[in-house]
Coordinates of C-alpha atoms and ligand atoms in Angstrom, one line a residue:
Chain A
X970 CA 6.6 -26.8 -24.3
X971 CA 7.5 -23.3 -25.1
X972 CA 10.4 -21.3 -23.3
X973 CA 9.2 -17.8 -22.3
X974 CA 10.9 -16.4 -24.9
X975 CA 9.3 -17.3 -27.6
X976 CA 5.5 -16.5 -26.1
X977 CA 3.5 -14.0 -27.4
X978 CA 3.2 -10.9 -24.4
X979 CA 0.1 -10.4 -23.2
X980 CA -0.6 -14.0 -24.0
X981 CA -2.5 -13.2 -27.0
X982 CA -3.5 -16.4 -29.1
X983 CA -2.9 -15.3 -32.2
X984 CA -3.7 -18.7 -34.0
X985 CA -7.4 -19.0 -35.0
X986 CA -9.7 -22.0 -33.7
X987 CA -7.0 -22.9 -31.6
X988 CA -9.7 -24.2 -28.8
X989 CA -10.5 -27.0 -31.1
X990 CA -7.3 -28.2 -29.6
X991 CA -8.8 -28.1 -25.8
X992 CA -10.7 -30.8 -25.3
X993 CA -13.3 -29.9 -22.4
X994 CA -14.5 -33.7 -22.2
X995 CA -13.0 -34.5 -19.4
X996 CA -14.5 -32.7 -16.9
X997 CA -18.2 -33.9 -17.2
X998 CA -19.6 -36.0 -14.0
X999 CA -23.3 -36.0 -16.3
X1000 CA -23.4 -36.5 -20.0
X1001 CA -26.6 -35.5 -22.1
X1002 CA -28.7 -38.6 -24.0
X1003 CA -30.5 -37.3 -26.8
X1004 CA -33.5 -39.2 -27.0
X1005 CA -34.2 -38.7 -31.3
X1006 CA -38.0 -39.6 -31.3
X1007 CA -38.9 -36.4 -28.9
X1008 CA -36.5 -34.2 -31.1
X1009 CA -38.3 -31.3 -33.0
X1010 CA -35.3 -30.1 -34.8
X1011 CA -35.8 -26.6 -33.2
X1012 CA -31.9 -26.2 -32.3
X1013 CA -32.2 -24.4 -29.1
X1014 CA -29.2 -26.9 -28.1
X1015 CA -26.8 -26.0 -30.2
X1016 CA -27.9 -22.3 -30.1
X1017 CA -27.3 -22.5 -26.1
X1018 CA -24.1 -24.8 -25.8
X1019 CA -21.4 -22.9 -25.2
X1020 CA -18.4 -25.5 -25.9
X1021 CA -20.2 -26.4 -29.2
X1022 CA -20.4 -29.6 -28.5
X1023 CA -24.0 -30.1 -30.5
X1024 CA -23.2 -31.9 -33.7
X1025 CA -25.4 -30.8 -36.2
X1026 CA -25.4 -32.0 -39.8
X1027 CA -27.0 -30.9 -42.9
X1028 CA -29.2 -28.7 -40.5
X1029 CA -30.3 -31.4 -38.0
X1030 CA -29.0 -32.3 -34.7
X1031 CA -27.6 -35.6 -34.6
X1032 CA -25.9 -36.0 -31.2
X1033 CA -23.1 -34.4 -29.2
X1034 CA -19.8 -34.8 -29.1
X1035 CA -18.3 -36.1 -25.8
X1036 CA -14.9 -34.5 -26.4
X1037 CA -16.1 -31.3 -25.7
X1038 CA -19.5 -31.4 -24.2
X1039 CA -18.4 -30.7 -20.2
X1040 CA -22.0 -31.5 -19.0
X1041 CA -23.2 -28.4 -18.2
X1042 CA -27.1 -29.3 -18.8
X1043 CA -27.7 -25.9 -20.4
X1044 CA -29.0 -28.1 -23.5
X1045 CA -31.3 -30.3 -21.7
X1046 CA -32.7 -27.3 -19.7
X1047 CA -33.5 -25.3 -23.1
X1048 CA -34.4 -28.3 -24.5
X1049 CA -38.7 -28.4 -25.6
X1050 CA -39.0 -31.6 -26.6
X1051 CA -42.3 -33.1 -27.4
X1052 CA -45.2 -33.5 -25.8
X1053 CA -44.1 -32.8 -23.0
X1054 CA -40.7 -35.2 -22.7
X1055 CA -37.6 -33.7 -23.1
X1056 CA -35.2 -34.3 -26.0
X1057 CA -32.0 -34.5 -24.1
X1058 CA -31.7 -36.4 -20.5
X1059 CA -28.7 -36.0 -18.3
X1060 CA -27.2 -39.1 -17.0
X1061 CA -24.3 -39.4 -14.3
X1062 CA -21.2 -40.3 -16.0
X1063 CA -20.4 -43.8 -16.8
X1064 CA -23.8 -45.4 -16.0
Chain B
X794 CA 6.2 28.0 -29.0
X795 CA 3.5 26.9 -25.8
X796 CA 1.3 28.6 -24.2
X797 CA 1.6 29.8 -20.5
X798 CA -1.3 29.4 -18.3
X799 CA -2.5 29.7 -14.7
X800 CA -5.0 25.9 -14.5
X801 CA -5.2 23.5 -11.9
X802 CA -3.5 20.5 -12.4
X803 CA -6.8 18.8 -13.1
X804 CA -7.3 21.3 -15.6
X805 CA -3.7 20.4 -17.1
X806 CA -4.0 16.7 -17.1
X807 CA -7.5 16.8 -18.9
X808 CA -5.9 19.1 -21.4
X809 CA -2.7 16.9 -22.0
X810 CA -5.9 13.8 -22.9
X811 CA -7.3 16.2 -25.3
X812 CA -4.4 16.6 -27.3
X813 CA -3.4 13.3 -27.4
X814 CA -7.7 12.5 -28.4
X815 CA -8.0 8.8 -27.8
X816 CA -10.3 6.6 -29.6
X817 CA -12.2 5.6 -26.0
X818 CA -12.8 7.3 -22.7
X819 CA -14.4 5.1 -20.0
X820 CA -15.1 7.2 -16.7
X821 CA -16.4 7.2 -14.0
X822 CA -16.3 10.3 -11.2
X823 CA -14.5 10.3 -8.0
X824 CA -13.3 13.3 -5.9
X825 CA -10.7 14.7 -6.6
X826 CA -10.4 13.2 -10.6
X827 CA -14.0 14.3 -10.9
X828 CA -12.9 17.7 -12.6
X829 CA -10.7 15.4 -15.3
X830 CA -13.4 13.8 -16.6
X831 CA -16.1 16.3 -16.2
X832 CA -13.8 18.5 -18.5
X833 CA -13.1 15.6 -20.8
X834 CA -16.7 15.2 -21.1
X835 CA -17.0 18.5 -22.3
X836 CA -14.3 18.4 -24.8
X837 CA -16.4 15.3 -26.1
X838 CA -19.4 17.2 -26.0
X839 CA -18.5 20.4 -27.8
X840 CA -16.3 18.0 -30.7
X841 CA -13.0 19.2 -29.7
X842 CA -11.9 15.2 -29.7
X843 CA -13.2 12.4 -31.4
X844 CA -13.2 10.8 -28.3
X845 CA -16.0 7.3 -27.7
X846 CA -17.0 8.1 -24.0
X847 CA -18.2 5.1 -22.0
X848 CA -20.1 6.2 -18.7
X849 CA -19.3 3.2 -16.9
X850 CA -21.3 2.2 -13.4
X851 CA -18.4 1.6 -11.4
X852 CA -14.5 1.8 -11.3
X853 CA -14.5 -1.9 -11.9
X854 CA -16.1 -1.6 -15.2
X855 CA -14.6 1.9 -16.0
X856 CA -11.8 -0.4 -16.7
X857 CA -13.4 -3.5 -17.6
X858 CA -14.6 -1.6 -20.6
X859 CA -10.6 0.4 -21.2
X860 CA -9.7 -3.2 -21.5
X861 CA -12.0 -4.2 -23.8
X862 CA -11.4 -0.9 -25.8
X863 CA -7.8 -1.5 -25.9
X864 CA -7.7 -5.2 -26.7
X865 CA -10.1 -4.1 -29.7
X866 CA -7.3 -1.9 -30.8
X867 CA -8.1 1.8 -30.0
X868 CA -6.2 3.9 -28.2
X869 CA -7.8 4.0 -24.4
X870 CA -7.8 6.6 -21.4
X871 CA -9.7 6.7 -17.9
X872 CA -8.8 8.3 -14.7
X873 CA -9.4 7.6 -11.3
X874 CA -8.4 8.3 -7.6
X875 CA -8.1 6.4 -4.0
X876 CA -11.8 3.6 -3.4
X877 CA -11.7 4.2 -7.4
X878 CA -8.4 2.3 -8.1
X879 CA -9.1 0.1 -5.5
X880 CA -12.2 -1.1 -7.1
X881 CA -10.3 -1.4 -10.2
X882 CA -7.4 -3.7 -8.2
X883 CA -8.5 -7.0 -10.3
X884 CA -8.6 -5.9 -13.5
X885 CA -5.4 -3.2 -13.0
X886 CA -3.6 -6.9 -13.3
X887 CA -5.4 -8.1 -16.5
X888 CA -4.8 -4.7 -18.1
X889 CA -1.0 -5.2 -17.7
X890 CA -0.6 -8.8 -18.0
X891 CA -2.6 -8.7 -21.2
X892 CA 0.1 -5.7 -22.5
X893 CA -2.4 -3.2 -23.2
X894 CA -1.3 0.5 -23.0
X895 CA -4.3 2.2 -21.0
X896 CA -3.9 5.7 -20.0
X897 CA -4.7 6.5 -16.4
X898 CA -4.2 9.8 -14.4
X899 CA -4.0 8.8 -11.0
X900 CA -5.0 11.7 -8.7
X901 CA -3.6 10.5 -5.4
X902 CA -6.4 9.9 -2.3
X903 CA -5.9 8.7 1.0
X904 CA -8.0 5.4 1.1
X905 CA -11.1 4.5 3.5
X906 CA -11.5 4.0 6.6
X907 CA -12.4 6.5 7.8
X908 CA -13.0 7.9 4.9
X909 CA -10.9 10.9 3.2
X910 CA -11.2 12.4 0.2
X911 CA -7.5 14.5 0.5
X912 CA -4.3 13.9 -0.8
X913 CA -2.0 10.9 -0.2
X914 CA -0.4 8.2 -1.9
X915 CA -1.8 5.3 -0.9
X916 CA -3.8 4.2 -3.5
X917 CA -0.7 4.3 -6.2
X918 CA 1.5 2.7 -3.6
X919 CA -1.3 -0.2 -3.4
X920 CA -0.8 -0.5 -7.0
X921 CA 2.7 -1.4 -6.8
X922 CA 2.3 -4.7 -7.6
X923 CA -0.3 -4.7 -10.5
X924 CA 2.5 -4.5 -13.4
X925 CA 1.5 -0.9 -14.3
X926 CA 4.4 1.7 -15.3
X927 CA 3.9 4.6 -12.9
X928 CA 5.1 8.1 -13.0
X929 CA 4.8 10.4 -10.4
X930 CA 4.5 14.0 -10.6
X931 CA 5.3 17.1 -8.7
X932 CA 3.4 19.9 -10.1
X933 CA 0.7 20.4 -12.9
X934 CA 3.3 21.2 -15.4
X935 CA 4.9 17.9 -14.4
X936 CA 1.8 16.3 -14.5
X937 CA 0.5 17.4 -17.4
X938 CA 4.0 16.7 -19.3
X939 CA 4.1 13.0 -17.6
X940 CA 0.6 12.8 -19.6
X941 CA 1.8 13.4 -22.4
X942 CA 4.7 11.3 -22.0
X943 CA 2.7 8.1 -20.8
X944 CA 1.3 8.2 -24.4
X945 CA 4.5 7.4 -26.1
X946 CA 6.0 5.2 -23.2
X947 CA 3.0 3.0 -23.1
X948 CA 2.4 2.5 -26.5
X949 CA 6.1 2.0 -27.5
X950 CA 6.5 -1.3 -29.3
X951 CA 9.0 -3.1 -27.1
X952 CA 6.5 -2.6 -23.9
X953 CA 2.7 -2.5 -24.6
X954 CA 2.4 -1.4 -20.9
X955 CA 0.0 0.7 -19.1
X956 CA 0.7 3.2 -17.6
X957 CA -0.5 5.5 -14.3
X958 CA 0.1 9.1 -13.9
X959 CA 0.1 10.2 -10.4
X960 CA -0.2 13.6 -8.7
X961 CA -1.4 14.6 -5.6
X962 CA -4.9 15.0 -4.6
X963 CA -6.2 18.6 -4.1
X964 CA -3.0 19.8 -3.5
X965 CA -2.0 19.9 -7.2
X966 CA -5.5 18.5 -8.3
X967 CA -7.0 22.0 -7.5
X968 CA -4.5 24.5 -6.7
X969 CA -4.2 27.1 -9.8
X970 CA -0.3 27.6 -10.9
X971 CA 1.7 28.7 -13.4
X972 CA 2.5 26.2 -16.1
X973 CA 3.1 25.9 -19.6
X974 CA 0.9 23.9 -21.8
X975 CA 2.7 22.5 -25.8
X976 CA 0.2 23.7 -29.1
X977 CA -2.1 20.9 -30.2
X978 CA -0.3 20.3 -33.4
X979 CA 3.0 19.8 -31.8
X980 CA 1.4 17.3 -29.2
X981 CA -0.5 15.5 -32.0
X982 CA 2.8 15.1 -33.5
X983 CA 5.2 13.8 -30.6
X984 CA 2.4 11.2 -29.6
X985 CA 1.3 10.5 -33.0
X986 CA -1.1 8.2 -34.2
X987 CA -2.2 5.2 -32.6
X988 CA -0.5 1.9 -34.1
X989 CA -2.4 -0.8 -32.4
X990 CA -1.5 -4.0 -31.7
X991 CA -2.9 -7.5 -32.2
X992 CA -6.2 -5.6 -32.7
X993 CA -9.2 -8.0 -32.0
X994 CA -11.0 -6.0 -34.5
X995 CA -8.6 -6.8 -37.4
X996 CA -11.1 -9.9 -38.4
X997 CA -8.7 -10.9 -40.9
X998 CA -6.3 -12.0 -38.1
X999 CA -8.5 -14.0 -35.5
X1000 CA -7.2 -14.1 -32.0
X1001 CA -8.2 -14.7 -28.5
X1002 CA -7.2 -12.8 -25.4
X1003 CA -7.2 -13.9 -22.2
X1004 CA -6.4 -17.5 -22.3
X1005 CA -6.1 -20.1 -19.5
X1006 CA -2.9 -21.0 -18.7
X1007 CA -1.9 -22.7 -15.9
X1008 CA 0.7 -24.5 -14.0
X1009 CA 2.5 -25.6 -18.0
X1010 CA 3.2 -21.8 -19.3
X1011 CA 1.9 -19.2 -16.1
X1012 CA 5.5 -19.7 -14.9
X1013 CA 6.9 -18.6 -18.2
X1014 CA 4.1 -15.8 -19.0
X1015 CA 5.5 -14.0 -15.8
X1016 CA 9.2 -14.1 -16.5
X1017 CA 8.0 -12.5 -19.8
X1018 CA 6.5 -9.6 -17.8
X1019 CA 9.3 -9.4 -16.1
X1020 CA 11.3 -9.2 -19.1
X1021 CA 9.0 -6.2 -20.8
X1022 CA 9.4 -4.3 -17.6
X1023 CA 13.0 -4.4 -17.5
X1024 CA 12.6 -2.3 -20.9
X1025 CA 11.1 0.4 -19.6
X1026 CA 13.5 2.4 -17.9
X1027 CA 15.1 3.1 -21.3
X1028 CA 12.2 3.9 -22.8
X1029 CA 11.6 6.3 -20.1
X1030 CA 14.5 8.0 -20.8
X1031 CA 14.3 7.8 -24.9
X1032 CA 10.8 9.4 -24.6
X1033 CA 11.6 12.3 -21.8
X1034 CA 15.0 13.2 -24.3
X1035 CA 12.8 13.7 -27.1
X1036 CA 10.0 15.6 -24.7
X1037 CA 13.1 17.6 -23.7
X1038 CA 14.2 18.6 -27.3
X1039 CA 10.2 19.6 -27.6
X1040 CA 9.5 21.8 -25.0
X1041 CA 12.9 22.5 -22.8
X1042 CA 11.6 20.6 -19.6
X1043 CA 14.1 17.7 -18.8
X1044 CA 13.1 14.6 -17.0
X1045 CA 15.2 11.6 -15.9
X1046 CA 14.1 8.2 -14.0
X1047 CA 14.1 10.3 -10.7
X1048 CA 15.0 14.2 -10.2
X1049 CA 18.4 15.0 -8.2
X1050 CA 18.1 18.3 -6.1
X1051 CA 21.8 19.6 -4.7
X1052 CA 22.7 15.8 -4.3
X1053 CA 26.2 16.1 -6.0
X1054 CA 28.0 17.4 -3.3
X1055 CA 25.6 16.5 -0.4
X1056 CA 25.8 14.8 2.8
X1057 CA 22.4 14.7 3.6
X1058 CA 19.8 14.8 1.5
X1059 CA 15.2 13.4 1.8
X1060 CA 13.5 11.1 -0.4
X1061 CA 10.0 12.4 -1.2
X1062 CA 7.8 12.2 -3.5
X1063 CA 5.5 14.6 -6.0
X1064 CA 4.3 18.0 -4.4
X1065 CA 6.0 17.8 -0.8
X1066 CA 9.4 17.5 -3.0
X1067 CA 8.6 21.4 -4.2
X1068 CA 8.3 22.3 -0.2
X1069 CA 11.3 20.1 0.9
X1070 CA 13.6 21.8 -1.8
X1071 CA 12.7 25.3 -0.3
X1072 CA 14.0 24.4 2.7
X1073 CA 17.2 22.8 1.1
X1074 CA 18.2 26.1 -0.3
X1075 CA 17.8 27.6 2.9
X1076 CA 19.9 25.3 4.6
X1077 CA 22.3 25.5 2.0
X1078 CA 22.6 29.1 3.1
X1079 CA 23.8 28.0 6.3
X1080 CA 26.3 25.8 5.4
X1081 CA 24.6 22.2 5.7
X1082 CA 24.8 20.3 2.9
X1083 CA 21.6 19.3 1.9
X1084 CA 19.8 17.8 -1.4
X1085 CA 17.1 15.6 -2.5
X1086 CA 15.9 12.7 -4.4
X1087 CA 12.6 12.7 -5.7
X1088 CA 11.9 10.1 -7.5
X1089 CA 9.8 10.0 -11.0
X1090 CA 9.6 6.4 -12.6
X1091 CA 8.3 4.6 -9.4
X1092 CA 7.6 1.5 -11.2
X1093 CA 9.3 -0.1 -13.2
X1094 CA 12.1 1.4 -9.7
X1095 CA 15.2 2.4 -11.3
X1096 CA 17.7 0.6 -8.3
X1097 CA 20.9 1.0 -9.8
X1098 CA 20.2 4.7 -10.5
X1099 CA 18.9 5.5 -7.4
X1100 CA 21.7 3.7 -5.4
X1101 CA 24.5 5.4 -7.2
X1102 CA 22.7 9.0 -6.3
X1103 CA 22.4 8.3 -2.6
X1104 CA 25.4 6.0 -1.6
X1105 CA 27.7 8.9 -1.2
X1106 CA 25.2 10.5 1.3
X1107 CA 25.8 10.3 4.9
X1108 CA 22.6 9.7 5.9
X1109 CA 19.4 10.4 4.1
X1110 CA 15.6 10.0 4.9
X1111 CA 13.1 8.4 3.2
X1112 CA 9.6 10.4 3.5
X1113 CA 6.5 8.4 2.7
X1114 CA 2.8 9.9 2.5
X1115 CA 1.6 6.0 2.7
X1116 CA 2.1 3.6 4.8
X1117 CA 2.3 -0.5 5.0
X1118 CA 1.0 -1.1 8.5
X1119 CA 2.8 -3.5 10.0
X1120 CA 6.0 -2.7 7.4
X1121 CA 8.0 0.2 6.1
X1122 CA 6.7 2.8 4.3
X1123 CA 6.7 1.6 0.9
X1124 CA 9.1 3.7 -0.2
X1125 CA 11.8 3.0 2.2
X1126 CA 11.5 -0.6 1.7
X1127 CA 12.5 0.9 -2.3
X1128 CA 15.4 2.8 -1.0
X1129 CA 16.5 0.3 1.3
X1130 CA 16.5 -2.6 -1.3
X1131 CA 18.3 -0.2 -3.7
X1132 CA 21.1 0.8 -0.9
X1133 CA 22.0 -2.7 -0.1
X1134 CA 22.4 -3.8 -3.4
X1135 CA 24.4 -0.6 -4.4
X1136 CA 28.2 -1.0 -5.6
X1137 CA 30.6 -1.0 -3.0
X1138 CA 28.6 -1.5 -0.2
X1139 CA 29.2 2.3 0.9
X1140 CA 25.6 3.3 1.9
X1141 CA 24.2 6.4 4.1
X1142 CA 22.1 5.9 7.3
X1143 CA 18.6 5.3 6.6
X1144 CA 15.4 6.8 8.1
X1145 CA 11.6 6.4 7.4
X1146 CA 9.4 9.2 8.6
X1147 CA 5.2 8.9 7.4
X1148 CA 3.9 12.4 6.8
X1149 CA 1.3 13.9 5.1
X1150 CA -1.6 11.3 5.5
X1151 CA -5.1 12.0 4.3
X1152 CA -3.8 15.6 3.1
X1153 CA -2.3 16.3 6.1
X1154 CA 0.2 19.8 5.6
X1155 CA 3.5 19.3 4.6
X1156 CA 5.6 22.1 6.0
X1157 CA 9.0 23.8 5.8
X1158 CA 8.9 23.1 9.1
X1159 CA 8.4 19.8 8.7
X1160 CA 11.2 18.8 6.5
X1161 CA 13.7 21.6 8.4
X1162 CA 13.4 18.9 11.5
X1163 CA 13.6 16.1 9.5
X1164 CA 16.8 17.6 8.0
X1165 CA 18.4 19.0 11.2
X1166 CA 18.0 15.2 12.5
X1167 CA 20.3 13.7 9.5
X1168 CA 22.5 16.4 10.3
X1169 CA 23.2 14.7 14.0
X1170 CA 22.6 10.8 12.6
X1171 CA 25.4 12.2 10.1
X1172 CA 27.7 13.4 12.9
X1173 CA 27.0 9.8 14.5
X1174 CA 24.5 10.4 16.6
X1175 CA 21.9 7.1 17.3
X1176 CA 18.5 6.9 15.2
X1177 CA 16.1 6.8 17.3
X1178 CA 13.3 4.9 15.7
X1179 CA 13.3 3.9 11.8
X1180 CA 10.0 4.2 10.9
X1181 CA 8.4 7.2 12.8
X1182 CA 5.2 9.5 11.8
X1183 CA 5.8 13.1 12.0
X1184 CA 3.2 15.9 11.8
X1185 CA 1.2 14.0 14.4
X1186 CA -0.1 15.1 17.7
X1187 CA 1.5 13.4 20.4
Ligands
SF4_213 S1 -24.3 -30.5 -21.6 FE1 -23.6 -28.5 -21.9 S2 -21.7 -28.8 -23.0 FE2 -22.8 -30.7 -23.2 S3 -23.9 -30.5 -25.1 FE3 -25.3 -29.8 -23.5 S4 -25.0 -27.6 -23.4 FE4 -23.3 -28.4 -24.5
SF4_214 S1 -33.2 -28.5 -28.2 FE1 -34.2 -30.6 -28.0 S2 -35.8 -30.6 -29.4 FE2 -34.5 -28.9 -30.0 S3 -33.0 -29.7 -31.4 FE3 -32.1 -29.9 -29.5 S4 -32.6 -32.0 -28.8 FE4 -34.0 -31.5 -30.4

């Protein structure tokens, strides 16, 4: 831990992409499922998470990660799906 | 060589923002800083600054936006008075705790309710607490040179602080007086450019402001504060030498009116000081050995200072034009703190009296009977009550 001396005033962060090191995990009482087969690709997830917590590879989402995703549900209410069923379920935490 | 003038001190202040031309202006109007801004608006208007002015629809996010400004990197002004300020209250905090130099005449306002749009001080007093560097001044001239001043202390290196200029509402807000304003070029050049600092807009250098921290570092974020404000006083006082050499006008941490040699003497603040030091001469004249204290740098409060220029005194009074219902005026509870700390444990006899509230006159009158009282608590007589309002109808 730091002494006050050597902190930066105004408790500017000046290292970048230092939040990769606060893990927002632990928070969640629901996680999201993604359900692949009603997936359309269309990335409205990842476009509306805001602890980046979609995991999307080579242009496709592939599933979140639970480090960081706090269970907000923002993703599952944006989320089209097909046919009318929903891409991404929320589940309480630890079913 | 200056020019000499006959403005208001709203007129001054705006002025003293024009020559220093900041990179952001957010605003918004309240009576009586209405005429700063309305002025600065022109200036922006007619190109006489190159000025970014935010209309902003409230106080809260006049300064939301400074903040944002000033975290970016630019160099950031707003003004405000009395509800203003007091809508700013939460973000006054984040503007200092994130060590951003902001800009802020402070035209003084008595505060609702009932609602009063005249001069008083409590809306800088209610600041006390929110981290900001505030100077206080007496006149337009001293307003107008504090401006100017709050440039360079705010923006020195070793303090990143705001900083809130305060003069009294109406009274020196929108009374016309003689004063003496510096030429552009040699204002441009004792504030000087703007050297920002941890600029969010430098993309090179990502950073984030605003962080949480809690119960691991807050503890250690505050003693840094702490730290930062302890430097100000000397920067104070490097800044006002060099404004001195400028334009002949000397300032200190607090001004010292026929104190030397007094036995008495008021503590009062901005325009009731000019009043008060009227009546000083004229009981000089009759042998009573008067002076006063009126302080300047109100916070970061100089104690030491102030407690080696009043513990010769016999008795002096503290004059406040604000009050903490259910305390002591806010300023006595200064003087008080810097009198029991002060070497030697000699100190005068202390007395609060509340004038002046919600513009309220301030008389000769007034400060001849406070006067003529320290005279008798001098010669031993009792006090009476400590904290007591005068000027009021009984
Ligand atoms: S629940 Fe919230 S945090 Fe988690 S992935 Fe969805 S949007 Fe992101
Ligand atoms: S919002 Fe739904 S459908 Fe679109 S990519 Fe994400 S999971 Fe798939």
């Amino acid at each position: 831990m730091k002494k006050w001396t050597e902190l930066e005033p105004g408790a500017v962060v000046l290292e970048a992409g230092s939040s990769a090191r606060f893990k927002t995990g632990s928070w969640r009482t629901f996680k999201p499922r993604w359900v692949p087969e009603n997936c359309i690709q269309c990335l409205m997830c990842w476009l509306y998470c805001p602890d980046m917590a979609v995991k999307v590879v080579d242009g496709k989402m592939t599933g979140f990660d639970y480090d960081y995703c706090k269970g907000c549900g923002v993703c599952a209410r944006e989320c089209p799906g097909k046919q009318g069923k929903k891409a991404i379920v929320m589940e309480p935490e630890g079913k | 060589m200056g020019k000499i003038v006959a403005v208001t001190g709203n007129e001054a202040v705006a002025n003293a923002l024009r020559q220093a031309d900041p990179d952001v202006c957010s605003l918004y109007p309240i009576t009586p800083q209405t005429d700063i801004v309305q002025r600065f608006s022109s200036f922006v208007a007619n190109g006489l600054v190159k000025t970014e002015l935010i209309n902003a629809e409230s106080e809260h996010s006049a300064m939301s936006a400074a903040i944002g400004a000033a975290a970016a990197g630019g160099r950031v002004i707003t003004a405000t008075s009395s509800q203003g300020m007091a809508l700013m209250w939460e973000m006054l905090h984040i503007a200092s705790g994130m060590n951003l130099p902001i800009i802020m005449p402070l035209v003084n306002r008595a505060l609702s309710a009932p609602l009063n749009i005249h001069g008083d001080h409590s809306d800088g007093m209610g600041a006390r607490d929110t981290g900001w560097v505030q100077l206080w001044s007496e006149s337009a001239q001293e307003a107008y040179d504090n401006t100017i001043m709050a440039f360079r202390v705010g923006e020195h290196m070793d303090i990143r602080l705001p900083v809130m200029v305060c003069m009294d509402g109406f009274i020196v807000s929108h009374s016309i007086a003689r004063m003496e304003y510096l030429e552009d070029g040699e204002v441009k050049k004792f504030i000087g450019p703007y050297v920002p600092k941890n600029p969010l807009l430098d993309i090179e250098h990502p950073k984030s402001f605003g962080p949480l921290i809690l119960t691991d570092l807050y503890h250690e974020y505050k003693r840094l504060q702490h730290e930062i404000m302890g430097r100000v006083k000397n920067v104070v006082l490097q800044v006002s030498d060099e404004f001195a050499r400028l334009s002949g006008r000397k300032y200190g941490l607090f001004e010292s009116y026929r104190l030397e040699d007094a036995e008495i003497a008021l503590v009062i603040l901005n325009s009731a000081a000019g009043t008060s030091k009227d009546v000083v001469d004229e009981l000089r004249g009759k042998g009573i050995k008067a002076g006063l204290l009126k302080p300047r740098l109100f916070r970061p409060f100089p104690y030491e200072e102030v407690g080696q220029a009043l513990k010769h005194l016999k008795a002096v009074c503290v004059m406040d034009r604000a009050d903490s219902f259910g305390g002591y005026g806010p300023m006595f509870m200064e003087i008080s703190s810097a009198m029991y700390q002060a070497d030697g444990g000699q100190r005068p006899r202390l007395i609060n009296k509340i004038y002046g509230l919600g513009g309220r006159d301030f008389m000769p009158h007034d400060a001849r009977g406070v006067l003529l009282e320290l005279v008798e608590i001098a010669k031993g007589a009792p006090v009476r009550t400590v904290k007591e309002y005068i000027g009021v109808r009984e």
